[in-house]
Amino acid sequence: MLRIDLMDDPFSVNKALEFCAASPHGSLHHARKLFDQIPQPNTFAYNTLIRAYANSPFPVPSLRLFSQMLYCNRAPNSYTYTFVLKACARLSAIGEGEQLHGFMIKSGFGSDAFSTNGLVSMYASCGRIELGRKLFDLSVEKDEVCWNSMLSGYADCGLLDQARRLFDEMPEKGTVSWNAMINGYVVIGDIGAARELFDRMPERNAESWNTLIAGYAKCGFVGMSRKLFDEMPEKNVVSWSAMITAYVQGGFPKEALDLYEEMKRVGMAPNWAAIVSVLSACSQLGALEQGVDVHAYAERNKMKVDSVIGTALIDMYAKCGCIDRALEIFDKLASKDVFSWTAMIGGLAVNGHGAKALELFSKMEEGGVRPNGVTFVGVLCACSHAGQVQLAMQYFHSMRRKYGIEPQIEHYGCMVDALGRAGLIQEAVSLVQASPGKADPELWVTLLGACWIHGNVNTGEYVLEHLVKVKPDDGGVYVLLSNIYATRGQWDDARRVRMQMKSKGLKKVRGHSSIEINGLVHEFYVGDKSHPKTVEIYQLLADIYCRLKLAGYVPNTNPVLFDIAEEDKENVVAYHSEKLAIAFGMISLDAQAAIRVVKNLRVCQDCHTVAKLISKLYNREIILRDRNVFHYFRDGSCSCKDYW
DNA sequence: CTAGGGTTAG
C-alpha cells in the first residue's frame, strides 16, 4: 500500500492505481481501497477504476462511480463513456445505457468514432441491434473498430447472415474482424463455416486458433481441437486452458489432467480458467488427491475463491466423497450464486444427505436466490434419497407454479425414479406417459430399473415391449428384463430373453474396474487371472470370504442369471472385477491409504455389501466410483446410504 | 471490437 505522503501527488497515485487495477489476480479490491484514500480523485483516477470494474465479472460499481463522478463535478471524457457503456453492455442495462446516451449527446460526445463504437456495442448487447445499426449508418468517420463492433453486435444477437453481409462489405478486414466472424459461426455451432474462414484468412493470431479449438470442442470434435492445438505455432495460456476445457467438456477428464500437468511442466502457469476446468476434471474422475493438489496450487498462487472457483471446489469435494470439505468451502464462500447453491444441494443429495440438502434449498429460497432447472434436479434427487415421494411431487409441481420452470426430461427421470423406488410403479408409468416427448427411452429404462427392484414382471414386460421398439440396439435393456425374471426364479423366461438378445447380436457391456497404484493403472475383469499378482489376490479374497462368512455374510447372487448351482453362482459374484481391484489395492497399499477403485458399470448389491464389510473388518477406507455415484466405504457403511 | 469458466436424473 502507498505511503500517505505520496498521496498528495495525483500523478503518482494514478500510476499506482493503474498498476493495481491492471494486476491479474484479486487486486481490484486493493485498487478500490487506494482510490478511496485519494482526497480528490481526478477524471483519470475515476476512469482507471471504472475501466477495471467494467472488465471485471461484476461491472455494477462502474455505474455507481460514474454517478459519483457527476456528483463531484468531475467531467467525464470519451474514455469514461466508453467504459461506462461497456459496463451497461455487460449488464444488459438498457435503461442506464439510454440515459447515458442522452447525456452524451447533451455534452457533445455522441458522434465521434469512440462513442459510436461503445453505443453500438451497448445497444447490441441489450438486444436493440437496430438502434446500433442506425448509429452505425449515421456515423461519418467509421474506423475498423466501428465495423467490428457492428459485426460482433450482429453475431452476439445470432444474426449471422447480417454479420456476414457486413463482413463481406467491409473495406478493410483485419484479423479481429475475421476472428469475430469465426467466433460468430462457432457460437451458433456452424463449425464448417468457421473453419472455412479460418483457412481463408490472410493472417492468424493466437485468438483465431483458440476460437477454433474451443469451437471444435463445442461441436464434440475434441480430436480436431487437439490437432489444432498441436499445430498452432505459439500457444498462450488461453490455448492451454481452452484445450483442457475441451477435454473436460468432451468427457475426457484423464486427458485434461495430463494436459494440466504438461502445462506446468513446460512452464506455463495455469490461470483461473485452467484451474476451474481441471477441478471439474477431478470431479468427473473422483480424483481427490489431484483435486487437493489443484486446490493447494490455487491457494499458493493467491487466487481468489470467487463463486466460480468456489463452485468448482464444492463440486470436486462433494463428488470425491468429502462432503465436509465441500460444506466448509460453501460456508466460507462470500458470494454464493445459484451455481454454488445448486452444486452444494446436489452434492449433499448424492452423498446421501437428502434432508440436509432440502434444508439448504429452503435457505436458498429465503435468501432470495432463484433456483433453476438444475437446482430442481438436485432437490428431487434429495427427496428420493430421503424417501420423501410426496415432497418430491410437491416440488415437482412447484417448479412451474412457483418459478415458471417447465419440467424437463431429467426432472421426469428423477420423479419416475422416486416413484418407482417407492413401489408406486403405476404412478411412475402414468408420469412417463405424461412426459413431454413421451418416447424418451431413458425414462423407460429408469422404469425398468424400478420393476427390477420390486420384481414386477408384468410391468417389466410391458416396459420392455416399448423399449425394444425405441431402443432396439441396447443390450442392457434385455439384461435388465432377464434379471427381473431371474429374481423371480423364472429361469426359462430369463433364458428366452437372453437368447433373443443373442440372436440380435447384442452384447452386454463388460464390466471392468481399475485402480491406480503409484501412477500405474491396473485393470480387472470378472474372474480375471491375467494380473501378475493373481495368486496373492485370490488368496486374500479367500481369506476375506472366510472372515466375512464368520461375521454372518450371505452372498447375494441375484444378478447371476442362470439356474446353475448356487455354489457356482457364488463363484461368479465372488470374483467381480471390483472385488479383484479392491483386493489388489489391499495388498499394494499401506494400511492407512484409501483404496480408490473406478468401475465402468454400476456396482452390484453383493460387491457393495462386501466392500462395507471389508471397510469394517479390515479397517480400510474404500472409495468406489461407479457409473452413477461415488461410494465412500468407512467403518461398515457407505456414503450412498445404500442408495444408488 | 475477437479467444479460455463452475451446477444436470437413471
XYZ file of C-alpha atoms (C1' of nucleotides) in Angstrom:
654
model
C 0.000 0.000 0.000
C 1.184 3.503 -0.803
C 2.678 5.660 1.913
C 0.393 8.507 2.823
C 2.847 11.327 1.979
C 2.806 10.191 -1.613
C -0.949 10.608 -1.756
C -0.627 14.316 -2.469
C 0.810 13.774 -5.903
C -2.090 12.907 -8.209
C 0.180 11.623 -10.942
C 1.924 9.015 -8.716
C -1.351 7.987 -7.163
C -2.942 7.448 -10.541
C 0.032 5.441 -11.759
C -0.191 3.264 -8.639
C -3.923 2.886 -9.120
C -3.490 1.880 -12.727
C -0.827 -0.666 -11.776
C -3.034 -2.082 -9.058
C -6.135 -2.373 -11.229
C -4.236 -3.987 -14.091
C -2.761 -6.820 -11.996
C -4.234 -10.164 -12.889
C -5.492 -11.590 -9.612
C -7.725 -10.144 -6.987
C -6.232 -6.657 -6.984
C -9.397 -4.814 -7.808
C -10.103 -4.717 -4.111
C -6.741 -3.056 -3.412
C -7.308 -0.612 -6.229
C -10.613 0.336 -4.646
C -9.016 0.824 -1.246
C -6.337 3.012 -2.762
C -8.944 5.003 -4.666
C -10.965 5.607 -1.521
C -7.904 7.162 0.134
C -7.409 9.697 -2.621
C -8.740 13.020 -1.293
C -9.973 14.352 -4.629
C -9.756 11.802 -7.402
C -9.435 13.356 -10.844
C -11.005 12.163 -14.058
C -8.048 9.892 -14.802
C -8.393 8.133 -11.432
C -12.131 7.605 -11.994
C -11.516 6.281 -15.486
C -8.942 3.776 -14.289
C -11.302 2.300 -11.723
C -14.377 2.458 -13.965
C -12.470 0.551 -16.631
C -11.256 -2.050 -14.129
C -14.809 -2.704 -12.895
C -16.246 -2.712 -16.410
C -13.862 -5.518 -17.347
C -14.425 -7.454 -14.130
C -17.118 -10.071 -13.512
C -19.139 -7.519 -11.508
C -19.391 -4.295 -13.501
C -22.051 -2.614 -11.332
C -19.601 -0.337 -9.454
C -18.669 1.300 -12.772
C -22.143 2.803 -12.950
C -22.016 3.930 -9.337
C -18.603 5.524 -9.797
C -19.936 7.397 -12.807
C -22.783 8.884 -10.744
C -20.323 9.782 -8.025
C -18.158 11.475 -10.624
C -21.018 13.695 -11.797
C -21.936 14.489 -8.218
C -18.358 15.615 -7.503
C -18.250 17.703 -10.669
C -15.578 15.680 -12.366
C -16.082 15.946 -16.095
C -16.312 12.613 -17.909
C -14.382 12.309 -21.164
C -14.867 9.938 -24.075
C -12.721 7.379 -22.277
C -15.117 7.455 -19.345
C -18.139 6.970 -21.597
C -16.511 4.083 -23.414
C -16.170 2.068 -20.231
C -19.442 3.031 -18.596
C -21.107 1.955 -21.840
C -19.197 -1.273 -21.657
C -20.495 -1.832 -18.116
C -24.059 -1.210 -19.361
C -23.460 -3.663 -22.193
C -22.166 -6.334 -19.841
C -25.155 -5.835 -17.544
C -27.661 -5.562 -20.390
C -28.746 -2.361 -18.635
C -30.723 -0.722 -21.423
C -32.252 1.930 -19.116
C -28.899 3.171 -17.881
C -27.480 2.870 -21.378
C -30.171 5.052 -22.944
C -29.828 7.623 -20.168
C -26.109 7.682 -20.753
C -26.640 8.095 -24.492
C -28.847 11.140 -23.865
C -26.256 12.577 -21.524
C -23.519 12.053 -24.093
C -25.446 13.912 -26.772
C -26.066 16.819 -24.390
C -22.386 17.115 -23.537
C -21.290 16.795 -27.157
C -19.872 13.282 -27.058
C -22.418 11.485 -29.172
C -20.903 11.162 -32.605
C -17.152 10.551 -32.571
C -15.873 7.122 -33.514
C -15.034 6.198 -29.935
C -18.538 6.898 -28.649
C -20.241 5.332 -31.645
C -18.358 2.094 -31.066
C -19.378 1.988 -27.427
C -23.000 2.819 -28.191
C -23.242 0.237 -30.966
C -21.912 -2.475 -28.649
C -24.144 -1.386 -25.811
C -27.328 -1.432 -27.906
C -26.360 -4.761 -29.459
C -25.771 -6.365 -26.056
C -29.084 -5.032 -24.801
C -30.916 -6.644 -27.706
C -31.526 -3.334 -29.520
C -29.356 -4.057 -32.501
C -31.488 -1.909 -34.833
C -30.642 1.193 -32.775
C -26.969 0.284 -33.015
C -27.265 -0.039 -36.770
C -28.875 3.393 -37.035
C -25.965 4.986 -35.179
C -23.536 2.997 -37.277
C -25.121 4.252 -40.522
C -25.154 7.834 -39.235
C -21.559 7.881 -38.136
C -19.311 9.611 -40.652
C -15.878 8.529 -39.504
C -16.120 4.763 -39.281
C -12.859 3.120 -38.312
C -12.193 -0.594 -38.370
C -13.182 -0.910 -34.711
C -16.565 0.585 -35.549
C -17.185 -2.015 -38.253
C -16.031 -4.746 -35.901
C -18.352 -3.537 -33.143
C -21.285 -3.662 -35.527
C -20.175 -7.059 -36.782
C -19.877 -8.643 -33.342
C -23.113 -6.937 -32.357
C -24.906 -8.899 -35.086
C -23.022 -12.031 -34.110
C -23.978 -11.608 -30.431
C -27.631 -11.372 -31.449
C -27.309 -14.547 -33.506
C -27.890 -12.619 -36.751
C -25.126 -14.358 -38.641
C -26.450 -13.541 -42.106
C -26.410 -9.839 -41.393
C -22.984 -10.146 -39.798
C -21.712 -11.935 -42.881
C -23.146 -9.305 -45.209
C -21.371 -6.600 -43.224
C -18.203 -8.664 -43.163
C -18.237 -9.022 -46.957
C -18.882 -5.275 -47.339
C -16.041 -4.217 -45.071
C -13.456 -2.113 -46.853
C -10.576 -3.402 -44.763
C -10.788 -6.570 -42.786
C -8.277 -7.002 -40.006
C -7.543 -10.131 -38.029
C -10.052 -9.035 -35.398
C -12.835 -8.916 -37.999
C -12.032 -12.418 -39.204
C -11.896 -13.676 -35.609
C -15.211 -12.029 -34.758
C -16.877 -13.621 -37.778
C -15.346 -17.018 -36.989
C -16.481 -16.731 -33.387
C -19.968 -15.885 -34.576
C -20.145 -19.144 -36.521
C -18.688 -21.036 -33.553
C -21.387 -19.715 -31.252
C -24.204 -20.925 -33.483
C -22.391 -24.242 -33.929
C -21.541 -23.893 -37.614
C -18.001 -25.201 -37.282
C -17.747 -25.831 -41.037
C -18.242 -22.165 -41.891
C -15.855 -21.179 -39.105
C -13.157 -23.477 -40.431
C -13.608 -22.233 -43.971
C -12.955 -18.645 -42.908
C -10.054 -19.735 -40.728
C -8.402 -21.394 -43.709
C -9.008 -18.355 -45.906
C -7.857 -15.602 -43.572
C -4.555 -13.992 -44.512
C -3.075 -13.796 -41.017
C -3.966 -15.835 -37.978
C -3.157 -14.909 -34.408
C -3.478 -16.937 -31.211
C -7.084 -15.829 -30.812
C -8.011 -17.256 -34.200
C -6.568 -20.638 -33.255
C -8.075 -20.559 -29.753
C -11.526 -19.682 -31.102
C -11.449 -22.694 -33.374
C -10.064 -25.021 -30.669
C -12.996 -24.114 -28.435
C -15.353 -24.269 -31.422
C -14.473 -27.842 -32.337
C -14.847 -28.838 -28.689
C -18.322 -27.292 -28.514
C -19.347 -29.384 -31.513
C -17.939 -32.527 -29.939
C -14.816 -32.857 -32.115
C -12.192 -32.992 -29.388
C -9.737 -34.733 -31.707
C -9.837 -31.758 -34.071
C -9.279 -29.401 -31.154
C -6.177 -31.326 -30.188
C -4.922 -31.383 -33.761
C -5.139 -27.586 -33.949
C -3.609 -27.258 -30.510
C -0.608 -29.283 -31.641
C -0.329 -27.454 -34.945
C -0.572 -23.900 -33.690
C 2.711 -22.024 -33.671
C 2.602 -20.110 -30.408
C 0.334 -21.346 -27.653
C -0.632 -18.898 -24.938
C -2.320 -19.558 -21.610
C -5.764 -19.366 -23.224
C -4.823 -22.103 -25.715
C -3.882 -24.392 -22.859
C -6.963 -23.710 -20.801
C -9.184 -23.966 -23.887
C -7.739 -27.387 -24.666
C -8.133 -28.530 -21.055
C -11.732 -27.354 -21.140
C -12.249 -29.127 -24.445
C -11.198 -32.398 -22.841
C -13.362 -31.852 -19.771
C -16.461 -30.970 -21.766
C -15.865 -33.824 -24.184
C -15.797 -36.293 -21.298
C -12.026 -36.919 -21.319
C -11.085 -35.841 -17.797
C -7.973 -38.026 -17.706
C -6.561 -36.267 -20.751
C -7.457 -32.913 -19.186
C -5.433 -33.743 -16.089
C -2.485 -34.934 -18.164
C -2.523 -31.721 -20.150
C -2.673 -29.677 -16.965
C 0.454 -31.459 -15.714
C 2.171 -30.905 -19.034
C 1.211 -27.249 -18.926
C 3.023 -26.856 -15.632
C 5.971 -28.892 -16.905
C 6.559 -26.586 -19.864
C 6.469 -23.589 -17.541
C 3.045 -22.202 -18.467
C 1.378 -21.035 -15.263
C -2.222 -22.289 -15.034
C -4.609 -19.413 -14.535
C -8.099 -19.088 -13.197
C -9.826 -20.706 -16.202
C -7.431 -23.667 -16.261
C -7.943 -24.247 -12.542
C -11.714 -24.195 -12.876
C -11.664 -26.701 -15.706
C -9.165 -29.034 -14.152
C -11.194 -29.099 -10.936
C -14.138 -30.216 -12.996
C -11.928 -32.965 -14.454
C -11.082 -34.111 -10.911
C -14.812 -34.211 -10.117
C -15.526 -36.396 -13.090
C -12.726 -38.781 -12.143
C -13.330 -38.693 -8.428
C -9.632 -37.896 -8.213
C -9.426 -36.485 -4.720
C -5.648 -36.284 -4.377
C -5.253 -34.405 -7.620
C -8.156 -32.165 -6.671
C -6.495 -31.337 -3.372
C -3.269 -30.556 -5.257
C -5.094 -28.193 -7.602
C -6.779 -26.521 -4.643
C -3.384 -26.077 -2.978
C -1.958 -24.651 -6.195
C -4.750 -22.086 -6.370
C -4.129 -21.100 -2.758
C -0.344 -20.867 -3.233
C -0.911 -18.559 -6.147
C -3.315 -16.415 -4.169
C -6.234 -16.996 -6.474
C -9.349 -15.544 -5.007
C -12.054 -18.119 -4.293
C -14.862 -16.421 -6.187
C -18.205 -18.051 -6.816
C -16.902 -19.906 -9.885
C -13.789 -21.449 -8.322
C -15.825 -21.957 -5.152
C -18.465 -23.906 -7.077
C -15.825 -25.993 -8.818
C -14.259 -26.795 -5.430
C -17.589 -27.657 -3.817
C -18.430 -29.954 -6.698
C -14.992 -31.566 -6.655
C -15.008 -32.304 -2.926
C -18.610 -33.494 -2.991
C -18.029 -35.843 -5.931
C -14.953 -37.222 -4.187
C -16.978 -38.118 -1.120
C -15.529 -35.308 1.036
C -18.839 -33.711 1.809
C -17.489 -31.987 4.934
C -14.787 -30.197 2.944
C -17.412 -29.201 0.391
C -19.608 -27.738 3.136
C -16.638 -25.896 4.601
C -15.892 -24.215 1.263
C -19.570 -23.422 0.803
C -19.910 -21.831 4.241
C -16.840 -19.668 3.696
C -17.891 -18.589 0.220
C -18.703 -14.886 0.294
C -20.686 -14.631 -2.932
C -22.959 -17.607 -3.416
C -24.861 -17.650 -6.671
C -27.352 -20.176 -7.983
C -24.486 -22.355 -9.263
C -22.850 -22.630 -5.824
C -26.146 -23.423 -4.103
C -27.033 -25.970 -6.761
C -23.670 -27.722 -6.574
C -23.953 -27.924 -2.784
C -27.545 -29.189 -2.815
C -26.778 -31.779 -5.480
C -23.582 -32.754 -3.673
C -25.422 -33.372 -0.420
C -28.089 -35.355 -2.255
C -25.702 -37.786 -3.979
C -23.818 -38.237 -0.720
C -26.958 -39.421 0.980
C -27.747 -36.266 2.968
C -31.177 -35.733 1.494
C -32.675 -33.930 4.474
C -29.757 -31.545 4.761
C -29.995 -30.811 1.031
C -33.659 -29.874 1.355
C -32.868 -27.706 4.352
C -30.298 -25.869 2.250
C -32.821 -25.402 -0.546
C -35.170 -23.635 1.880
C -32.324 -21.383 2.990
C -31.582 -20.593 -0.606
C -35.192 -19.607 -1.260
C -35.191 -17.479 1.900
C -32.031 -15.760 0.683
C -33.817 -14.731 -2.494
C -31.642 -16.768 -4.852
C -33.773 -18.001 -7.713
C -33.392 -21.729 -8.386
C -33.079 -23.001 -11.941
C -33.860 -26.321 -13.580
C -30.590 -27.863 -12.457
C -31.289 -26.917 -8.849
C -34.506 -28.923 -9.015
C -32.675 -31.972 -10.290
C -30.723 -31.881 -7.021
C -33.827 -31.191 -4.959
C -35.834 -34.043 -6.477
C -32.859 -36.350 -6.124
C -32.620 -35.345 -2.449
C -36.315 -36.188 -1.929
C -35.712 -39.596 -3.467
C -32.816 -40.232 -1.098
C -34.807 -39.128 1.891
C -37.667 -41.392 0.791
C -39.966 -38.377 0.506
C -42.100 -39.187 -2.520
C -44.899 -36.833 -1.522
C -42.465 -33.983 -1.042
C -40.876 -34.757 -4.403
C -44.305 -34.475 -6.018
C -44.860 -31.104 -4.341
C -41.522 -29.715 -5.505
C -42.098 -31.108 -8.967
C -45.363 -29.179 -9.265
C -43.958 -26.074 -7.627
C -41.374 -25.762 -10.383
C -43.888 -24.495 -12.869
C -46.301 -22.864 -10.420
C -43.848 -21.002 -8.276
C -40.892 -20.411 -10.572
C -42.217 -20.807 -14.086
C -39.681 -23.527 -14.834
C -41.027 -26.132 -17.222
C -40.005 -29.624 -16.001
C -37.581 -31.225 -18.428
C -36.941 -34.841 -19.205
C -34.378 -35.133 -16.379
C -36.957 -33.945 -13.851
C -39.375 -36.575 -15.068
C -36.484 -39.008 -14.725
C -35.995 -38.083 -11.059
C -39.713 -38.432 -10.411
C -40.009 -41.776 -12.174
C -37.073 -42.978 -10.102
C -38.550 -41.677 -6.850
C -41.987 -43.173 -7.516
C -40.516 -46.397 -8.827
C -38.266 -46.920 -5.823
C -41.190 -46.320 -3.503
C -43.038 -49.096 -5.316
C -45.555 -46.763 -6.956
C -44.968 -48.355 -10.338
C -48.350 -47.463 -11.825
C -47.908 -43.803 -10.908
C -44.436 -43.914 -12.458
C -45.866 -45.359 -15.672
C -48.506 -42.622 -15.830
C -45.828 -39.989 -15.373
C -43.745 -41.410 -18.216
C -46.804 -41.322 -20.423
C -47.470 -37.711 -19.429
C -43.892 -36.607 -20.060
C -43.010 -34.327 -22.959
C -41.886 -36.379 -25.951
C -43.019 -39.496 -24.138
C -40.941 -41.842 -26.236
C -37.749 -40.889 -24.403
C -36.105 -44.271 -23.934
C -34.147 -43.279 -20.842
C -37.339 -42.804 -18.846
C -38.445 -46.291 -19.768
C -35.069 -47.644 -18.720
C -35.485 -45.971 -15.337
C -38.899 -47.553 -15.110
C -37.454 -50.946 -15.925
C -34.911 -50.442 -13.151
C -37.784 -49.878 -10.723
C -39.513 -53.025 -11.970
C -36.332 -54.906 -11.251
C -36.070 -53.609 -7.683
C -39.651 -54.659 -6.992
C -39.602 -57.830 -9.070
C -42.553 -56.558 -11.062
C -42.639 -58.907 -14.046
C -45.876 -57.708 -15.621
C -44.931 -54.071 -15.903
C -41.388 -55.095 -16.775
C -42.637 -56.961 -19.830
C -44.864 -54.075 -20.804
C -41.989 -51.608 -20.490
C -39.652 -53.786 -22.489
C -42.187 -54.016 -25.290
C -41.860 -50.268 -25.650
C -38.132 -50.285 -25.200
C -37.263 -52.790 -27.897
C -39.157 -50.547 -30.292
C -37.388 -47.312 -29.398
C -34.026 -48.703 -28.370
C -33.556 -51.899 -30.323
C -29.768 -51.897 -30.080
C -29.339 -51.688 -26.329
C -28.307 -54.984 -24.785
C -28.647 -53.521 -21.275
C -32.426 -53.442 -21.696
C -32.573 -57.198 -22.245
C -30.207 -57.831 -19.367
C -32.485 -55.882 -17.024
C -35.570 -57.849 -18.019
C -33.832 -61.179 -17.737
C -32.641 -60.105 -14.288
C -36.246 -59.476 -13.329
C -37.210 -62.989 -14.409
C -34.208 -64.402 -12.605
C -35.122 -62.806 -9.293
C -38.495 -64.494 -9.599
C -36.946 -67.840 -10.440
C -38.478 -67.793 -13.944
C -35.370 -69.243 -15.489
C -36.983 -70.235 -18.790
C -38.114 -66.687 -19.393
C -34.748 -65.335 -18.327
C -33.029 -67.634 -20.779
C -35.508 -66.753 -23.545
C -34.723 -63.064 -23.212
C -31.013 -63.803 -23.234
C -31.465 -65.842 -26.416
C -33.439 -63.013 -28.044
C -30.619 -60.706 -27.195
C -28.034 -63.084 -28.603
C -29.952 -63.633 -31.817
C -29.916 -59.898 -32.387
C -26.169 -59.881 -31.897
C -26.380 -57.632 -28.846
C -23.856 -57.820 -26.065
C -23.890 -56.528 -22.570
C -21.113 -54.053 -21.879
C -18.446 -55.933 -19.985
C -17.806 -54.619 -16.517
C -14.308 -53.653 -15.530
C -12.664 -51.928 -12.596
C -9.417 -50.074 -12.368
C -7.150 -48.957 -9.574
C -4.187 -46.622 -9.721
C -1.066 -47.655 -7.811
C 1.963 -45.380 -7.998
C 0.696 -43.726 -11.132
C 0.085 -47.028 -12.917
C -3.457 -48.086 -13.795
C -4.336 -51.764 -13.244
C -7.496 -53.071 -14.866
C -9.572 -56.123 -13.898
C -12.459 -58.058 -15.461
C -14.705 -60.611 -13.765
C -12.766 -63.761 -12.903
C -9.626 -62.166 -14.316
C -6.444 -64.189 -13.828
C -4.120 -62.239 -16.059
C -2.599 -59.983 -13.434
C 0.940 -60.839 -12.213
C -0.277 -60.837 -8.613
C -3.240 -63.130 -9.340
C -2.233 -65.750 -6.762
C -1.986 -63.229 -3.901
C -5.231 -61.556 -4.941
C -7.237 -64.793 -4.907
C -5.622 -65.897 -1.659
C -6.623 -62.663 0.001
C -10.170 -62.942 -1.364
C -10.431 -66.453 0.095
C -9.315 -65.082 3.457
C -11.797 -62.244 3.184
C -14.697 -64.630 2.477
C -13.746 -66.735 5.475
C -13.879 -63.782 7.816
C -16.992 -62.343 6.196
C -18.959 -65.560 6.492
C -17.948 -65.874 10.123
C -19.401 -62.403 10.561
C -22.691 -63.634 9.141
C -22.378 -62.578 5.497
C -24.522 -64.404 2.941
C -23.618 -63.900 -0.721
C -26.257 -62.182 -2.801
C -26.336 -63.917 -6.153
C -29.431 -62.245 -7.556
C -27.710 -60.736 -10.545
C -26.444 -64.112 -11.752
C -28.907 -65.278 -14.291
C -28.834 -68.909 -14.987
C -30.213 -71.703 -12.965
C -26.809 -73.076 -12.173
C -25.925 -74.482 -8.769
C -25.964 -71.887 -6.009
C -22.307 -72.635 -5.306
C -21.222 -71.781 -8.861
C -23.197 -68.578 -8.799
C -21.355 -67.594 -5.676
C -18.111 -68.063 -7.515
C -19.139 -65.741 -10.323
C -20.111 -62.980 -7.918
C -17.079 -63.594 -5.722
C -14.686 -62.585 -8.478
C -16.422 -59.493 -9.804
C -13.906 -57.008 -11.125
C -14.357 -54.521 -8.280
C -13.548 -57.194 -5.706
C -10.354 -58.116 -7.545
C -9.342 -54.462 -7.722
C -10.079 -53.890 -4.032
C -8.069 -56.969 -3.042
C -5.183 -55.822 -5.206
C -5.363 -52.412 -3.528
C -5.245 -54.055 -0.116
C -2.023 -55.927 -0.875
C -0.392 -52.987 -2.673
C -1.157 -50.018 -0.459
C -0.313 -49.026 3.110
C -2.934 -49.976 5.658
C -3.899 -46.319 6.155
C -4.160 -45.446 2.467
C -7.618 -45.250 0.961
C -8.328 -47.771 -1.799
C -9.699 -45.955 -4.818
C -11.418 -48.023 -7.457
C -13.289 -46.881 -10.533
C -15.892 -49.100 -12.175
C -17.430 -48.556 -15.607
C -20.840 -50.010 -14.682
C -22.999 -49.858 -11.608
C -21.709 -51.763 -8.609
C -23.745 -54.876 -7.777
C -25.539 -55.448 -4.492
C -23.109 -58.099 -3.333
C -19.943 -56.131 -4.069
C -21.469 -53.226 -2.189
C -22.132 -55.373 0.868
C -18.670 -56.922 0.739
C -16.982 -53.534 0.457
C -18.871 -52.316 3.510
C -17.805 -55.376 5.496
C -14.162 -55.111 4.409
C -14.103 -51.482 5.491
C -15.150 -52.587 8.973
C -13.403 -55.940 9.441
C -10.106 -54.858 7.860
C -10.402 -51.231 8.919
C -9.780 -49.952 5.383
C -11.183 -46.977 3.610
C -12.567 -47.888 0.192
C -13.660 -45.317 -2.310
C -15.511 -46.850 -5.220
C -16.766 -44.771 -8.044
C -19.303 -46.478 -10.233
C -21.128 -45.284 -13.307
C -23.518 -43.105 -11.329
C -22.431 -42.495 -7.777
C -19.473 -42.222 -5.505
C -19.319 -44.856 -2.765
C -17.245 -43.968 0.226
C -16.947 -47.034 2.468
C -15.809 -46.499 6.010
C -16.396 -48.408 9.219
C -19.039 -50.684 7.748
C -21.199 -48.143 6.000
C -21.302 -46.302 2.710
C -21.758 -42.630 1.891
C -24.537 -43.539 -0.547
C -26.617 -44.826 2.380
C -27.290 -47.912 0.251
C -28.988 -45.879 -2.399
C -27.511 -45.949 -5.876
C -14.231 -4.995 -31.451
C -12.226 -11.180 -31.351
C -10.248 -16.488 -27.729
C -10.491 -19.821 -22.197
C -15.025 -20.712 -16.657
C -18.491 -23.556 -12.397
C -24.048 -26.909 -11.049
C -27.914 -31.720 -14.535
C -31.771 -37.907 -13.253
C -31.031 -43.447 -14.281
